[in-house]
Amino acid sequence: MQLTVWTYEGPPHIGAMRVATAMSGLHYVLHSPQGDTYADLLFTMIERRAARPPVTYTTFQAQDLGRDTAAIFKDAVAAAYERFRPQAMIVGASCTAELIQDDPGGLAKALALPIPVIPLELPAYQKKENWGASETLYRLVRALSGPPPTADAPPRGEGRRPLCNILGPTALGFRHRDDLIEIRKILDGLGIDVNVVVPLGATPADLGRLGEADFNVVLYPEIARAAAQYLEKTFRQPFVDTVPIGVNATIRFVEAVAALAGVDPAPTLAGAPSRLPWYSRSVDSTYLTGKRVFIFGDATHALAAARIAATELGFKVVGLGTYTREFAREVRAEAALHGIEGLICDDYLDVEAAIQASQAELVLGTQMERHIAKRLGIPCAVISAPIHVQDFPARHSPQMGFEGANVLFDTFVHPLMMGLEEHLLGMFREDTEFHDGVGPSHLGGLPRAIAEATVQAPMESPPTPAPAPILLDAAVASTAASWAPEAEKELRKIPFFVRGKARSNTEKFARERALPLITVETLYDAKAHFGR
């Protein structure tokens, strides 16, 4: 184990909570010590749900470890059933309770409750949150979807529109609620009905109808691919796992779904324009061409962001990684297409070092990368969980579908535009005409009394703040020359999107010449040297 300030994923029981919280009529009994109820805040304070998760914690204390903790668990299961009367229950242990090996599944089975009770075995010290959500959904589908069809069962699909299930949206998911709205619109436009959405909004009884669909749509492979594979094997239901994030991917998604359903995709594709392709072809988009972007997040969103950045916006992907180790192969394969090595890690310090080394001009990542980019002075947009409350907007803000492509267009482009504006403001902050102490130029016709008062008591310009220190790479910090204050100030005048390159080139120039101090002259000598 490793102590850390931040973590990209919680333990697997958090993934199970995401599935349970997304559903109705399902209750989760979690064998856990006092203090594990912190997880409720993820849903009520971060996601801003109106109700707490349907979870009962045993909350045993240290003094209980010398007694029968198994009895505590059995009492909690019985009390939860009597209080909530759910259609089904899932039971399991948190990472701490896993160590005492009380066997929640066996204990719950001994109670002989009149409802399905599905045990979860979630190894907290080997697996993480997304795997826990995937395993929980798989176990629920396997237990509640019913027996496979018999050989003499009547064929599906006669006399009705094509029917599909949507698999994957959960509670605490990044824009899952809004993505689902967009996908429903696309399917309806294709003439396809939705049978069941699992787990978001489903009940255990709904899972019993999964086998009625013609095929399945997997929106988030980390969560739903295992369940889709089981349904394919058991009910002979094919599935589409093309993630419709970005214009090109949405087109491929529509075509794949239409092929399974036997419908014509042309009307849907013709009637769903996006502004992203238009902007990419416009004159203004030349500002974006070749921008260096570093991408990190869960596999679904990181892979989609890399393809959009490279093929739809003309960025250069200089870093691509994920913390979802189960999808390392896919991420490495995509990174190879961009001529880079995929970063598979869950240590934010390693991610920060990779961002610095890439000399990126834009970071697309999680809330952790947002903090990292802020320290490094690089624009950043959040495109993946883990996320904070501001990434659960009350407004409709999807990532998927053609409207999601519009949202992503804003998400990717605005940080660069605002970053340029901030650079220009900083560049002219000390100008004699535009500094902070000068009144607005559009208010030139001041009343005489104000003008005379201004002459008698001229406004003093505020003191110029000291420039922020220049961050040096750890590998060269011990041998790098120090920066003179005047040189630091001059470096800040270089646009942010090439400042990192200018800094590294100047430090290399100084090291090669054994210069102990980087002055303004050194900065310009280095510029001339590397500009040849």
mmCIF file of N, CA and C in Angstrom, residues 124-187:
data_model
loop_
_atom_site.group_PDB
_atom_site.id
_atom_site.type_symbol
_atom_site.label_atom_id
_atom_site.label_comp_id
_atom_site.label_asym_id
_atom_site.label_seq_id
_atom_site.Cartn_x
_atom_site.Cartn_y
_atom_site.Cartn_z
ATOM 1 N N ALA A 124 -10.457 -5.515 -1.932
ATOM 2 C CA ALA A 124 -10.137 -4.092 -1.827
ATOM 3 C C ALA A 124 -8.657 -3.800 -1.977
ATOM 4 N N TYR A 125 -7.808 -4.779 -1.768
ATOM 5 C CA TYR A 125 -6.373 -4.512 -1.813
ATOM 6 C C TYR A 125 -5.762 -4.896 -3.162
ATOM 7 N N GLN A 126 -6.599 -5.341 -4.100
ATOM 8 C CA GLN A 126 -6.126 -5.636 -5.453
ATOM 9 C C GLN A 126 -6.875 -4.836 -6.514
ATOM 10 N N LYS A 127 -8.119 -4.422 -6.237
ATOM 11 C CA LYS A 127 -8.957 -3.774 -7.243
ATOM 12 C C LYS A 127 -9.420 -2.410 -6.753
ATOM 13 N N LYS A 128 -10.016 -1.639 -7.701
ATOM 14 C CA LYS A 128 -10.429 -0.277 -7.393
ATOM 15 C C LYS A 128 -11.904 -0.058 -7.765
ATOM 16 N N GLU A 129 -12.296 1.192 -7.732
ATOM 17 C CA GLU A 129 -13.699 1.592 -7.811
ATOM 18 C C GLU A 129 -14.400 1.166 -9.096
ATOM 19 N N ASN A 130 -13.823 1.455 -10.261
ATOM 20 C CA ASN A 130 -14.492 1.103 -11.517
ATOM 21 C C ASN A 130 -14.663 -0.403 -11.654
ATOM 22 N N TRP A 131 -13.657 -1.152 -11.228
ATOM 23 C CA TRP A 131 -13.799 -2.604 -11.258
ATOM 24 C C TRP A 131 -14.915 -3.036 -10.321
ATOM 25 N N GLY A 132 -15.023 -2.400 -9.165
ATOM 26 C CA GLY A 132 -16.093 -2.740 -8.230
ATOM 27 C C GLY A 132 -17.464 -2.478 -8.824
ATOM 28 N N ALA A 133 -17.613 -1.384 -9.561
ATOM 29 C CA ALA A 133 -18.897 -1.099 -10.219
ATOM 30 C C ALA A 133 -19.189 -2.148 -11.291
ATOM 31 N N SER A 134 -18.164 -2.502 -12.070
ATOM 32 C CA SER A 134 -18.345 -3.505 -13.117
ATOM 33 C C SER A 134 -18.730 -4.854 -12.529
ATOM 34 N N GLU A 135 -18.034 -5.273 -11.480
ATOM 35 C CA GLU A 135 -18.320 -6.567 -10.862
ATOM 36 C C GLU A 135 -19.713 -6.588 -10.243
ATOM 37 N N THR A 136 -20.107 -5.489 -9.620
ATOM 38 C CA THR A 136 -21.437 -5.422 -9.006
ATOM 39 C C THR A 136 -22.527 -5.519 -10.062
ATOM 40 N N LEU A 137 -22.381 -4.777 -11.152
ATOM 41 C CA LEU A 137 -23.385 -4.833 -12.213
ATOM 42 C C LEU A 137 -23.444 -6.227 -12.827
ATOM 43 N N TYR A 138 -22.297 -6.820 -13.043
ATOM 44 C CA TYR A 138 -22.248 -8.175 -13.594
ATOM 45 C C TYR A 138 -22.975 -9.164 -12.684
ATOM 46 N N ARG A 139 -22.705 -9.092 -11.368
ATOM 47 C CA ARG A 139 -23.347 -10.019 -10.429
ATOM 48 C C ARG A 139 -24.863 -9.814 -10.390
ATOM 49 N N LEU A 140 -25.295 -8.566 -10.441
ATOM 50 C CA LEU A 140 -26.730 -8.290 -10.432
ATOM 51 C C LEU A 140 -27.396 -8.823 -11.695
ATOM 52 N N VAL A 141 -26.787 -8.569 -12.840
ATOM 53 C CA VAL A 141 -27.363 -9.042 -14.102
ATOM 54 C C VAL A 141 -27.402 -10.563 -14.127
ATOM 55 N N ARG A 142 -26.342 -11.183 -13.669
ATOM 56 C CA ARG A 142 -26.291 -12.646 -13.681
ATOM 57 C C ARG A 142 -27.351 -13.242 -12.755
ATOM 58 N N ALA A 143 -27.577 -12.604 -11.610
ATOM 59 C CA ALA A 143 -28.521 -13.157 -10.637
ATOM 60 C C ALA A 143 -29.974 -12.852 -10.965
ATOM 61 N N LEU A 144 -30.245 -11.722 -11.630
ATOM 62 C CA LEU A 144 -31.622 -11.251 -11.748
ATOM 63 C C LEU A 144 -32.170 -11.247 -13.167
ATOM 64 N N SER A 145 -31.339 -11.515 -14.182
ATOM 65 C CA SER A 145 -31.824 -11.407 -15.561
ATOM 66 C C SER A 145 -32.639 -12.619 -15.999
ATOM 67 N N GLY A 146 -32.664 -13.652 -15.177
ATOM 68 C CA GLY A 146 -33.496 -14.807 -15.503
ATOM 69 C C GLY A 146 -32.747 -15.865 -16.284
ATOM 70 N N PRO A 147 -33.416 -16.992 -16.543
ATOM 71 C CA PRO A 147 -32.774 -18.103 -17.258
ATOM 72 C C PRO A 147 -32.632 -17.784 -18.743
ATOM 73 N N PRO A 148 -31.719 -18.440 -19.409
ATOM 74 C CA PRO A 148 -31.579 -18.236 -20.858
ATOM 75 C C PRO A 148 -32.793 -18.769 -21.596
ATOM 76 N N PRO A 149 -33.060 -18.259 -22.794
ATOM 77 C CA PRO A 149 -34.238 -18.729 -23.544
ATOM 78 C C PRO A 149 -34.056 -20.183 -23.983
ATOM 79 N N THR A 150 -35.160 -20.879 -24.036
ATOM 80 C CA THR A 150 -35.130 -22.287 -24.476
ATOM 81 C C THR A 150 -35.115 -22.357 -25.997
ATOM 82 N N ALA A 151 -34.823 -23.532 -26.483
ATOM 83 C CA ALA A 151 -34.714 -23.706 -27.934
ATOM 84 C C ALA A 151 -36.038 -23.441 -28.645
ATOM 85 N N ASP A 152 -37.179 -23.704 -27.966
ATOM 86 C CA ASP A 152 -38.482 -23.519 -28.606
ATOM 87 C C ASP A 152 -39.094 -22.156 -28.309
ATOM 88 N N ALA A 153 -38.312 -21.226 -27.728
ATOM 89 C CA ALA A 153 -38.837 -19.898 -27.432
ATOM 90 C C ALA A 153 -39.134 -19.164 -28.735
ATOM 91 N N PRO A 154 -40.235 -18.377 -28.789
ATOM 92 C CA PRO A 154 -40.573 -17.657 -30.030
ATOM 93 C C PRO A 154 -39.516 -16.600 -30.334
ATOM 94 N N PRO A 155 -39.242 -16.330 -31.596
ATOM 95 C CA PRO A 155 -38.242 -15.323 -31.965
ATOM 96 C C PRO A 155 -38.678 -13.930 -31.522
ATOM 97 N N ARG A 156 -37.663 -13.100 -31.201
ATOM 98 C CA ARG A 156 -37.957 -11.734 -30.772
ATOM 99 C C ARG A 156 -38.074 -10.825 -31.991
ATOM 100 N N GLY A 157 -38.712 -9.697 -31.783
ATOM 101 C CA GLY A 157 -38.681 -8.632 -32.769
ATOM 102 C C GLY A 157 -39.783 -8.657 -33.800
ATOM 103 N N GLU A 158 -40.722 -9.562 -33.747
ATOM 104 C CA GLU A 158 -41.780 -9.617 -34.739
ATOM 105 C C GLU A 158 -42.897 -8.646 -34.368
ATOM 106 N N GLY A 159 -43.250 -7.789 -35.311
ATOM 107 C CA GLY A 159 -44.374 -6.891 -35.116
ATOM 108 C C GLY A 159 -44.101 -5.724 -34.197
ATOM 109 N N ARG A 160 -42.868 -5.384 -33.964
ATOM 110 C CA ARG A 160 -42.560 -4.216 -33.118
ATOM 111 C C ARG A 160 -41.271 -3.565 -33.600
ATOM 112 N N ARG A 161 -41.008 -2.369 -33.051
ATOM 113 C CA ARG A 161 -39.770 -1.680 -33.384
ATOM 114 C C ARG A 161 -38.595 -2.382 -32.703
ATOM 115 N N PRO A 162 -37.389 -2.196 -33.240
ATOM 116 C CA PRO A 162 -36.218 -2.775 -32.572
ATOM 117 C C PRO A 162 -36.129 -2.315 -31.124
ATOM 118 N N LEU A 163 -35.613 -3.205 -30.272
ATOM 119 C CA LEU A 163 -35.587 -2.947 -28.823
ATOM 120 C C LEU A 163 -34.174 -3.192 -28.302
ATOM 121 N N CYS A 164 -33.667 -2.257 -27.494
ATOM 122 C CA CYS A 164 -32.316 -2.426 -26.955
ATOM 123 C C CYS A 164 -32.285 -2.072 -25.472
ATOM 124 N N ASN A 165 -31.267 -2.565 -24.790
ATOM 125 C CA ASN A 165 -30.949 -2.142 -23.425
ATOM 126 C C ASN A 165 -29.769 -1.173 -23.469
ATOM 127 N N ILE A 166 -29.751 -0.233 -22.544
ATOM 128 C CA ILE A 166 -28.611 0.676 -22.392
ATOM 129 C C ILE A 166 -27.919 0.306 -21.094
ATOM 130 N N LEU A 167 -26.634 -0.012 -21.179
ATOM 131 C CA LEU A 167 -25.879 -0.480 -20.027
ATOM 132 C C LEU A 167 -24.764 0.502 -19.658
ATOM 133 N N GLY A 168 -24.636 0.778 -18.367
ATOM 134 C CA GLY A 168 -23.463 1.515 -17.909
ATOM 135 C C GLY A 168 -23.664 2.743 -17.063
ATOM 136 N N PRO A 169 -24.692 3.593 -17.282
ATOM 137 C CA PRO A 169 -24.798 4.830 -16.495
ATOM 138 C C PRO A 169 -25.006 4.529 -15.013
ATOM 139 N N THR A 170 -24.249 5.190 -14.154
ATOM 140 C CA THR A 170 -24.343 4.975 -12.709
ATOM 141 C C THR A 170 -24.502 6.301 -11.997
ATOM 142 N N ALA A 171 -24.718 6.225 -10.706
ATOM 143 C CA ALA A 171 -24.623 7.415 -9.865
ATOM 144 C C ALA A 171 -23.147 7.823 -9.759
ATOM 145 N N LEU A 172 -22.906 9.075 -9.535
ATOM 146 C CA LEU A 172 -21.565 9.636 -9.384
ATOM 147 C C LEU A 172 -20.732 9.473 -10.653
ATOM 148 N N GLY A 173 -21.386 9.288 -11.776
ATOM 149 C CA GLY A 173 -20.674 9.169 -13.043
ATOM 150 C C GLY A 173 -20.501 10.522 -13.690
ATOM 151 N N PHE A 174 -19.438 10.677 -14.456
ATOM 152 C CA PHE A 174 -19.156 11.965 -15.095
ATOM 153 C C PHE A 174 -20.128 12.200 -16.253
ATOM 154 N N ARG A 175 -21.121 13.055 -16.038
ATOM 155 C CA ARG A 175 -22.141 13.451 -17.010
ATOM 156 C C ARG A 175 -22.986 12.265 -17.493
ATOM 157 N N HIS A 176 -23.099 11.207 -16.689
ATOM 158 C CA HIS A 176 -23.874 10.039 -17.111
ATOM 159 C C HIS A 176 -25.344 10.392 -17.330
ATOM 160 N N ARG A 177 -25.898 11.207 -16.451
ATOM 161 C CA ARG A 177 -27.311 11.592 -16.586
ATOM 162 C C ARG A 177 -27.552 12.281 -17.925
ATOM 163 N N ASP A 178 -26.677 13.221 -18.298
ATOM 164 C CA ASP A 178 -26.863 13.985 -19.527
ATOM 165 C C ASP A 178 -26.548 13.141 -20.755
ATOM 166 N N ASP A 179 -25.541 12.270 -20.652
ATOM 167 C CA ASP A 179 -25.239 11.374 -21.767
ATOM 168 C C ASP A 179 -26.437 10.496 -22.107
ATOM 169 N N LEU A 180 -27.109 10.016 -21.086
ATOM 170 C CA LEU A 180 -28.245 9.126 -21.301
ATOM 171 C C LEU A 180 -29.357 9.835 -22.077
ATOM 172 N N ILE A 181 -29.584 11.102 -21.771
ATOM 173 C CA ILE A 181 -30.609 11.871 -22.492
ATOM 174 C C ILE A 181 -30.273 11.951 -23.979
ATOM 175 N N GLU A 182 -29.008 12.218 -24.289
ATOM 176 C CA GLU A 182 -28.607 12.336 -25.690
ATOM 177 C C GLU A 182 -28.706 11.002 -26.422
ATOM 178 N N ILE A 183 -28.315 9.927 -25.769
ATOM 179 C CA ILE A 183 -28.372 8.613 -26.421
ATOM 180 C C ILE A 183 -29.815 8.194 -26.658
ATOM 181 N N ARG A 184 -30.687 8.488 -25.713
ATOM 182 C CA ARG A 184 -32.110 8.195 -25.931
ATOM 183 C C ARG A 184 -32.649 8.933 -27.160
ATOM 184 N N LYS A 185 -32.242 10.195 -27.331
ATOM 185 C CA LYS A 185 -32.686 10.974 -28.492
ATOM 186 C C LYS A 185 -32.211 10.327 -29.796
ATOM 187 N N ILE A 186 -30.955 9.892 -29.812
ATOM 188 C CA ILE A 186 -30.418 9.264 -31.016
ATOM 189 C C ILE A 186 -31.169 7.975 -31.332
ATOM 190 N N LEU A 187 -31.373 7.146 -30.326
ATOM 191 C CA LEU A 187 -32.058 5.872 -30.547
ATOM 192 C C LEU A 187 -33.500 6.091 -31.003
#
